[in-house]
């Protein structure tokens, strides 16, 4: 993929760190996704323009041909929980504490079942 589709040279590919390569792959995939969305938007517009003279009423582009990303928002705060009272904040903190306590218990159980210490040295 790196040498073919993305077009990275052989020497540049081997000079990349795993993190750099992952960033390049993610950027390439985002570019492909954006191009695909643009093509589908063009198809939707052509579909709408060809049907519009034959339709009654005034339907919208999105109502005639909904696409998966129509409901996506670019606003990062859209999915955040709004905390309005101290009780809500306390409830969220309590849920987080319970979540992490459960993870700590699982780690302790896993550690107690293991016959090695943290450094991988056997305790037998």
mmCIF file with all atom_site columns, C-alpha atoms in Angstrom:
data_model
loop_
_atom_site.group_PDB
_atom_site.id
_atom_site.type_symbol
_atom_site.label_atom_id
_atom_site.label_alt_id
_atom_site.label_comp_id
_atom_site.label_asym_id
_atom_site.label_entity_id
_atom_site.label_seq_id
_atom_site.pdbx_PDB_ins_code
_atom_site.Cartn_x
_atom_site.Cartn_y
_atom_site.Cartn_z
_atom_site.occupancy
_atom_site.B_iso_or_equiv
_atom_site.pdbx_formal_charge
_atom_site.auth_seq_id
_atom_site.auth_comp_id
_atom_site.auth_asym_id
_atom_site.auth_atom_id
_atom_site.pdbx_PDB_model_num
ATOM 1   C CA . UNK A 1 1   ? 0.000   0.000   0.000   1.00 0.00 ? 1   UNK A CA 1
ATOM 2   C CA . UNK A 1 2   ? 2.710   2.469   0.978   1.00 0.00 ? 2   UNK A CA 1
ATOM 3   C CA . UNK A 1 3   ? 4.853   1.940   -2.096  1.00 0.00 ? 3   UNK A CA 1
ATOM 4   C CA . UNK A 1 4   ? 1.946   1.501   -4.510  1.00 0.00 ? 4   UNK A CA 1
ATOM 5   C CA . UNK A 1 5   ? -1.202  3.433   -3.671  1.00 0.00 ? 5   UNK A CA 1
ATOM 6   C CA . UNK A 1 6   ? 0.316   6.172   -1.544  1.00 0.00 ? 6   UNK A CA 1
ATOM 7   C CA . UNK A 1 7   ? 3.484   6.480   -3.624  1.00 0.00 ? 7   UNK A CA 1
ATOM 8   C CA . UNK A 1 8   ? 6.113   6.555   -0.887  1.00 0.00 ? 8   UNK A CA 1
ATOM 9   C CA . UNK A 1 9   ? 9.586   5.695   -2.167  1.00 0.00 ? 9   UNK A CA 1
ATOM 10  C CA . UNK A 1 10  ? 11.347  2.596   -0.862  1.00 0.00 ? 10  UNK A CA 1
ATOM 11  C CA . UNK A 1 11  ? 13.953  4.595   1.079   1.00 0.00 ? 11  UNK A CA 1
ATOM 12  C CA . UNK A 1 12  ? 11.380  6.966   2.561   1.00 0.00 ? 12  UNK A CA 1
ATOM 13  C CA . UNK A 1 13  ? 9.221   4.025   3.634   1.00 0.00 ? 13  UNK A CA 1
ATOM 14  C CA . UNK A 1 14  ? 12.061  2.412   5.595   1.00 0.00 ? 14  UNK A CA 1
ATOM 15  C CA . UNK A 1 15  ? 13.001  5.766   7.143   1.00 0.00 ? 15  UNK A CA 1
ATOM 16  C CA . UNK A 1 16  ? 9.518   6.183   8.662   1.00 0.00 ? 16  UNK A CA 1
ATOM 17  C CA . UNK A 1 17  ? 8.726   5.421   12.269  1.00 0.00 ? 17  UNK A CA 1
ATOM 18  C CA . UNK A 1 18  ? 5.616   3.312   12.911  1.00 0.00 ? 18  UNK A CA 1
ATOM 19  C CA . UNK A 1 19  ? 3.857   6.418   14.208  1.00 0.00 ? 19  UNK A CA 1
ATOM 20  C CA . UNK A 1 20  ? 4.736   8.428   11.087  1.00 0.00 ? 20  UNK A CA 1
ATOM 21  C CA . UNK A 1 21  ? 3.553   5.611   8.835   1.00 0.00 ? 21  UNK A CA 1
ATOM 22  C CA . UNK A 1 22  ? 0.278   5.365   10.782  1.00 0.00 ? 22  UNK A CA 1
ATOM 23  C CA . UNK A 1 23  ? -0.242  9.114   10.393  1.00 0.00 ? 23  UNK A CA 1
ATOM 24  C CA . UNK A 1 24  ? 0.352   8.869   6.634   1.00 0.00 ? 24  UNK A CA 1
ATOM 25  C CA . UNK A 1 25  ? -2.084  5.945   6.319   1.00 0.00 ? 25  UNK A CA 1
ATOM 26  C CA . UNK A 1 26  ? -4.735  7.797   8.347   1.00 0.00 ? 26  UNK A CA 1
ATOM 27  C CA . UNK A 1 27  ? -4.313  10.903  6.206   1.00 0.00 ? 27  UNK A CA 1
ATOM 28  C CA . UNK A 1 28  ? -4.546  8.851   3.016   1.00 0.00 ? 28  UNK A CA 1
ATOM 29  C CA . UNK A 1 29  ? -7.711  7.128   4.225   1.00 0.00 ? 29  UNK A CA 1
ATOM 30  C CA . UNK A 1 30  ? -9.267  10.468  5.237   1.00 0.00 ? 30  UNK A CA 1
ATOM 31  C CA . UNK A 1 31  ? -8.503  11.810  1.764   1.00 0.00 ? 31  UNK A CA 1
ATOM 32  C CA . UNK A 1 32  ? -10.133 8.761   0.143   1.00 0.00 ? 32  UNK A CA 1
ATOM 33  C CA . UNK A 1 33  ? -13.187 9.089   2.397   1.00 0.00 ? 33  UNK A CA 1
ATOM 34  C CA . UNK A 1 34  ? -13.554 12.788  1.590   1.00 0.00 ? 34  UNK A CA 1
ATOM 35  C CA . UNK A 1 35  ? -13.262 12.129  -2.146  1.00 0.00 ? 35  UNK A CA 1
ATOM 36  C CA . UNK A 1 36  ? -15.865 9.369   -1.896  1.00 0.00 ? 36  UNK A CA 1
ATOM 37  C CA . UNK A 1 37  ? -18.243 11.690  -0.038  1.00 0.00 ? 37  UNK A CA 1
ATOM 38  C CA . UNK A 1 38  ? -17.787 14.353  -2.703  1.00 0.00 ? 38  UNK A CA 1
ATOM 39  C CA . UNK A 1 39  ? -18.602 11.857  -5.474  1.00 0.00 ? 39  UNK A CA 1
ATOM 40  C CA . UNK A 1 40  ? -21.744 10.700  -3.655  1.00 0.00 ? 40  UNK A CA 1
ATOM 41  C CA . UNK A 1 41  ? -22.812 14.304  -3.099  1.00 0.00 ? 41  UNK A CA 1
ATOM 42  C CA . UNK A 1 42  ? -22.452 14.935  -6.840  1.00 0.00 ? 42  UNK A CA 1
ATOM 43  C CA . UNK A 1 43  ? -24.527 11.827  -7.605  1.00 0.00 ? 43  UNK A CA 1
ATOM 44  C CA . UNK A 1 44  ? -27.184 12.975  -5.169  1.00 0.00 ? 44  UNK A CA 1
ATOM 45  C CA . UNK A 1 45  ? -27.341 16.418  -6.756  1.00 0.00 ? 45  UNK A CA 1
ATOM 46  C CA . UNK A 1 46  ? -27.671 14.953  -10.266 1.00 0.00 ? 46  UNK A CA 1
ATOM 47  C CA . UNK A 1 47  ? -30.359 12.580  -9.005  1.00 0.00 ? 47  UNK A CA 1
ATOM 48  C CA . UNK A 1 48  ? -32.240 15.491  -7.452  1.00 0.00 ? 48  UNK A CA 1
ATOM 49  C CA . UNK A 1 49  ? -31.890 17.687  -10.537 1.00 0.00 ? 49  UNK A CA 1
ATOM 50  C CA . UNK A 1 50  ? -33.174 14.948  -12.831 1.00 0.00 ? 50  UNK A CA 1
ATOM 51  C CA . UNK A 1 51  ? -36.191 14.145  -10.628 1.00 0.00 ? 51  UNK A CA 1
ATOM 52  C CA . UNK A 1 52  ? -37.126 17.671  -9.546  1.00 0.00 ? 52  UNK A CA 1
ATOM 53  C CA . UNK A 1 53  ? -39.302 18.541  -12.584 1.00 0.00 ? 53  UNK A CA 1
ATOM 54  C CA . UNK A 1 54  ? -41.354 15.381  -12.060 1.00 0.00 ? 54  UNK A CA 1
ATOM 55  C CA . UNK A 1 55  ? -41.945 15.707  -8.309  1.00 0.00 ? 55  UNK A CA 1
ATOM 56  C CA . UNK A 1 56  ? -44.808 17.382  -6.528  1.00 0.00 ? 56  UNK A CA 1
ATOM 57  C CA . UNK A 1 57  ? -44.000 19.630  -3.620  1.00 0.00 ? 57  UNK A CA 1
ATOM 58  C CA . UNK A 1 58  ? -40.530 20.732  -2.705  1.00 0.00 ? 58  UNK A CA 1
ATOM 59  C CA . UNK A 1 59  ? -38.513 17.744  -1.408  1.00 0.00 ? 59  UNK A CA 1
ATOM 60  C CA . UNK A 1 60  ? -34.973 18.311  -0.222  1.00 0.00 ? 60  UNK A CA 1
ATOM 61  C CA . UNK A 1 61  ? -31.823 16.623  -1.456  1.00 0.00 ? 61  UNK A CA 1
ATOM 62  C CA . UNK A 1 62  ? -31.442 14.789  1.827   1.00 0.00 ? 62  UNK A CA 1
ATOM 63  C CA . UNK A 1 63  ? -35.022 13.565  1.913   1.00 0.00 ? 63  UNK A CA 1
ATOM 64  C CA . UNK A 1 64  ? -34.799 12.072  -1.603  1.00 0.00 ? 64  UNK A CA 1
ATOM 65  C CA . UNK A 1 65  ? -31.430 10.387  -1.186  1.00 0.00 ? 65  UNK A CA 1
ATOM 66  C CA . UNK A 1 66  ? -30.200 10.226  2.394   1.00 0.00 ? 66  UNK A CA 1
ATOM 67  C CA . UNK A 1 67  ? -26.531 9.393   2.850   1.00 0.00 ? 67  UNK A CA 1
ATOM 68  C CA . UNK A 1 68  ? -24.890 7.916   5.966   1.00 0.00 ? 68  UNK A CA 1
ATOM 69  C CA . UNK A 1 69  ? -23.036 11.108  6.890   1.00 0.00 ? 69  UNK A CA 1
ATOM 70  C CA . UNK A 1 70  ? -26.029 13.434  6.673   1.00 0.00 ? 70  UNK A CA 1
ATOM 71  C CA . UNK A 1 71  ? -26.465 13.366  10.451  1.00 0.00 ? 71  UNK A CA 1
ATOM 72  C CA . UNK A 1 72  ? -22.770 13.744  11.274  1.00 0.00 ? 72  UNK A CA 1
ATOM 73  C CA . UNK A 1 73  ? -21.682 17.003  12.844  1.00 0.00 ? 73  UNK A CA 1
ATOM 74  C CA . UNK A 1 74  ? -18.286 18.670  12.858  1.00 0.00 ? 74  UNK A CA 1
ATOM 75  C CA . UNK A 1 75  ? -19.024 20.118  16.295  1.00 0.00 ? 75  UNK A CA 1
ATOM 76  C CA . UNK A 1 76  ? -16.989 18.173  18.906  1.00 0.00 ? 76  UNK A CA 1
ATOM 77  C CA . UNK A 1 77  ? -19.253 19.482  21.677  1.00 0.00 ? 77  UNK A CA 1
ATOM 78  C CA . UNK A 1 78  ? -22.345 17.931  20.081  1.00 0.00 ? 78  UNK A CA 1
ATOM 79  C CA . UNK A 1 79  ? -21.649 14.537  21.680  1.00 0.00 ? 79  UNK A CA 1
ATOM 80  C CA . UNK A 1 80  ? -20.530 15.844  25.070  1.00 0.00 ? 80  UNK A CA 1
ATOM 81  C CA . UNK A 1 81  ? -22.666 15.438  28.149  1.00 0.00 ? 81  UNK A CA 1
ATOM 82  C CA . UNK A 1 82  ? -23.800 18.766  29.540  1.00 0.00 ? 82  UNK A CA 1
ATOM 83  C CA . UNK A 1 83  ? -23.285 19.026  33.292  1.00 0.00 ? 83  UNK A CA 1
ATOM 84  C CA . UNK A 1 84  ? -25.751 21.468  34.756  1.00 0.00 ? 84  UNK A CA 1
ATOM 85  C CA . UNK A 1 85  ? -25.832 20.640  38.465  1.00 0.00 ? 85  UNK A CA 1
ATOM 86  C CA . UNK A 1 86  ? -23.336 19.507  41.102  1.00 0.00 ? 86  UNK A CA 1
ATOM 87  C CA . UNK A 1 87  ? -25.376 16.309  41.495  1.00 0.00 ? 87  UNK A CA 1
ATOM 88  C CA . UNK A 1 88  ? -24.829 15.432  37.837  1.00 0.00 ? 88  UNK A CA 1
ATOM 89  C CA . UNK A 1 89  ? -21.104 16.042  38.232  1.00 0.00 ? 89  UNK A CA 1
ATOM 90  C CA . UNK A 1 90  ? -20.995 13.855  41.342  1.00 0.00 ? 90  UNK A CA 1
ATOM 91  C CA . UNK A 1 91  ? -22.867 11.062  39.545  1.00 0.00 ? 91  UNK A CA 1
ATOM 92  C CA . UNK A 1 92  ? -20.427 11.157  36.626  1.00 0.00 ? 92  UNK A CA 1
ATOM 93  C CA . UNK A 1 93  ? -17.439 11.113  38.974  1.00 0.00 ? 93  UNK A CA 1
ATOM 94  C CA . UNK A 1 94  ? -18.936 8.176   40.882  1.00 0.00 ? 94  UNK A CA 1
ATOM 95  C CA . UNK A 1 95  ? -19.472 6.193   37.645  1.00 0.00 ? 95  UNK A CA 1
ATOM 96  C CA . UNK A 1 96  ? -15.882 6.876   36.614  1.00 0.00 ? 96  UNK A CA 1
ATOM 97  C CA . UNK A 1 97  ? -14.547 5.814   40.012  1.00 0.00 ? 97  UNK A CA 1
ATOM 98  C CA . UNK A 1 98  ? -16.570 2.585   39.849  1.00 0.00 ? 98  UNK A CA 1
ATOM 99  C CA . UNK A 1 99  ? -15.343 1.917   36.319  1.00 0.00 ? 99  UNK A CA 1
ATOM 100 C CA . UNK A 1 100 ? -11.680 2.335   37.253  1.00 0.00 ? 100 UNK A CA 1
ATOM 101 C CA . UNK A 1 101 ? -12.106 0.395   40.503  1.00 0.00 ? 101 UNK A CA 1
ATOM 102 C CA . UNK A 1 102 ? -13.450 -2.558  38.508  1.00 0.00 ? 102 UNK A CA 1
ATOM 103 C CA . UNK A 1 103 ? -10.432 -2.384  36.201  1.00 0.00 ? 103 UNK A CA 1
ATOM 104 C CA . UNK A 1 104 ? -8.079  -2.263  39.205  1.00 0.00 ? 104 UNK A CA 1
ATOM 105 C CA . UNK A 1 105 ? -9.763  -5.364  40.660  1.00 0.00 ? 105 UNK A CA 1
ATOM 106 C CA . UNK A 1 106 ? -9.326  -7.229  37.365  1.00 0.00 ? 106 UNK A CA 1
ATOM 107 C CA . UNK A 1 107 ? -5.645  -6.257  37.295  1.00 0.00 ? 107 UNK A CA 1
ATOM 108 C CA . UNK A 1 108 ? -5.141  -7.420  40.860  1.00 0.00 ? 108 UNK A CA 1
ATOM 109 C CA . UNK A 1 109 ? -6.810  -10.762 40.096  1.00 0.00 ? 109 UNK A CA 1
ATOM 110 C CA . UNK A 1 110 ? -4.701  -11.210 36.996  1.00 0.00 ? 110 UNK A CA 1
ATOM 111 C CA . UNK A 1 111 ? -1.559  -10.303 38.922  1.00 0.00 ? 111 UNK A CA 1
ATOM 112 C CA . UNK A 1 112 ? -2.395  -12.694 41.776  1.00 0.00 ? 112 UNK A CA 1
ATOM 113 C CA . UNK A 1 113 ? -2.941  -15.571 39.303  1.00 0.00 ? 113 UNK A CA 1
ATOM 114 C CA . UNK A 1 114 ? 0.379   -14.877 37.628  1.00 0.00 ? 114 UNK A CA 1
ATOM 115 C CA . UNK A 1 115 ? 3.486   -16.605 38.957  1.00 0.00 ? 115 UNK A CA 1
ATOM 116 C CA . UNK A 1 116 ? 5.764   -13.788 37.880  1.00 0.00 ? 116 UNK A CA 1
ATOM 117 C CA . UNK A 1 117 ? 6.380   -10.369 39.307  1.00 0.00 ? 117 UNK A CA 1
ATOM 118 C CA . UNK A 1 118 ? 6.246   -7.131  37.337  1.00 0.00 ? 118 UNK A CA 1
ATOM 119 C CA . UNK A 1 119 ? 9.649   -7.667  35.724  1.00 0.00 ? 119 UNK A CA 1
ATOM 120 C CA . UNK A 1 120 ? 8.661   -11.077 34.353  1.00 0.00 ? 120 UNK A CA 1
ATOM 121 C CA . UNK A 1 121 ? 10.843  -12.893 36.877  1.00 0.00 ? 121 UNK A CA 1
ATOM 122 C CA . UNK A 1 122 ? 9.305   -16.055 38.297  1.00 0.00 ? 122 UNK A CA 1
ATOM 123 C CA . UNK A 1 123 ? 8.308   -15.844 41.953  1.00 0.00 ? 123 UNK A CA 1
ATOM 124 C CA . UNK A 1 124 ? 8.642   -19.631 42.468  1.00 0.00 ? 124 UNK A CA 1
#
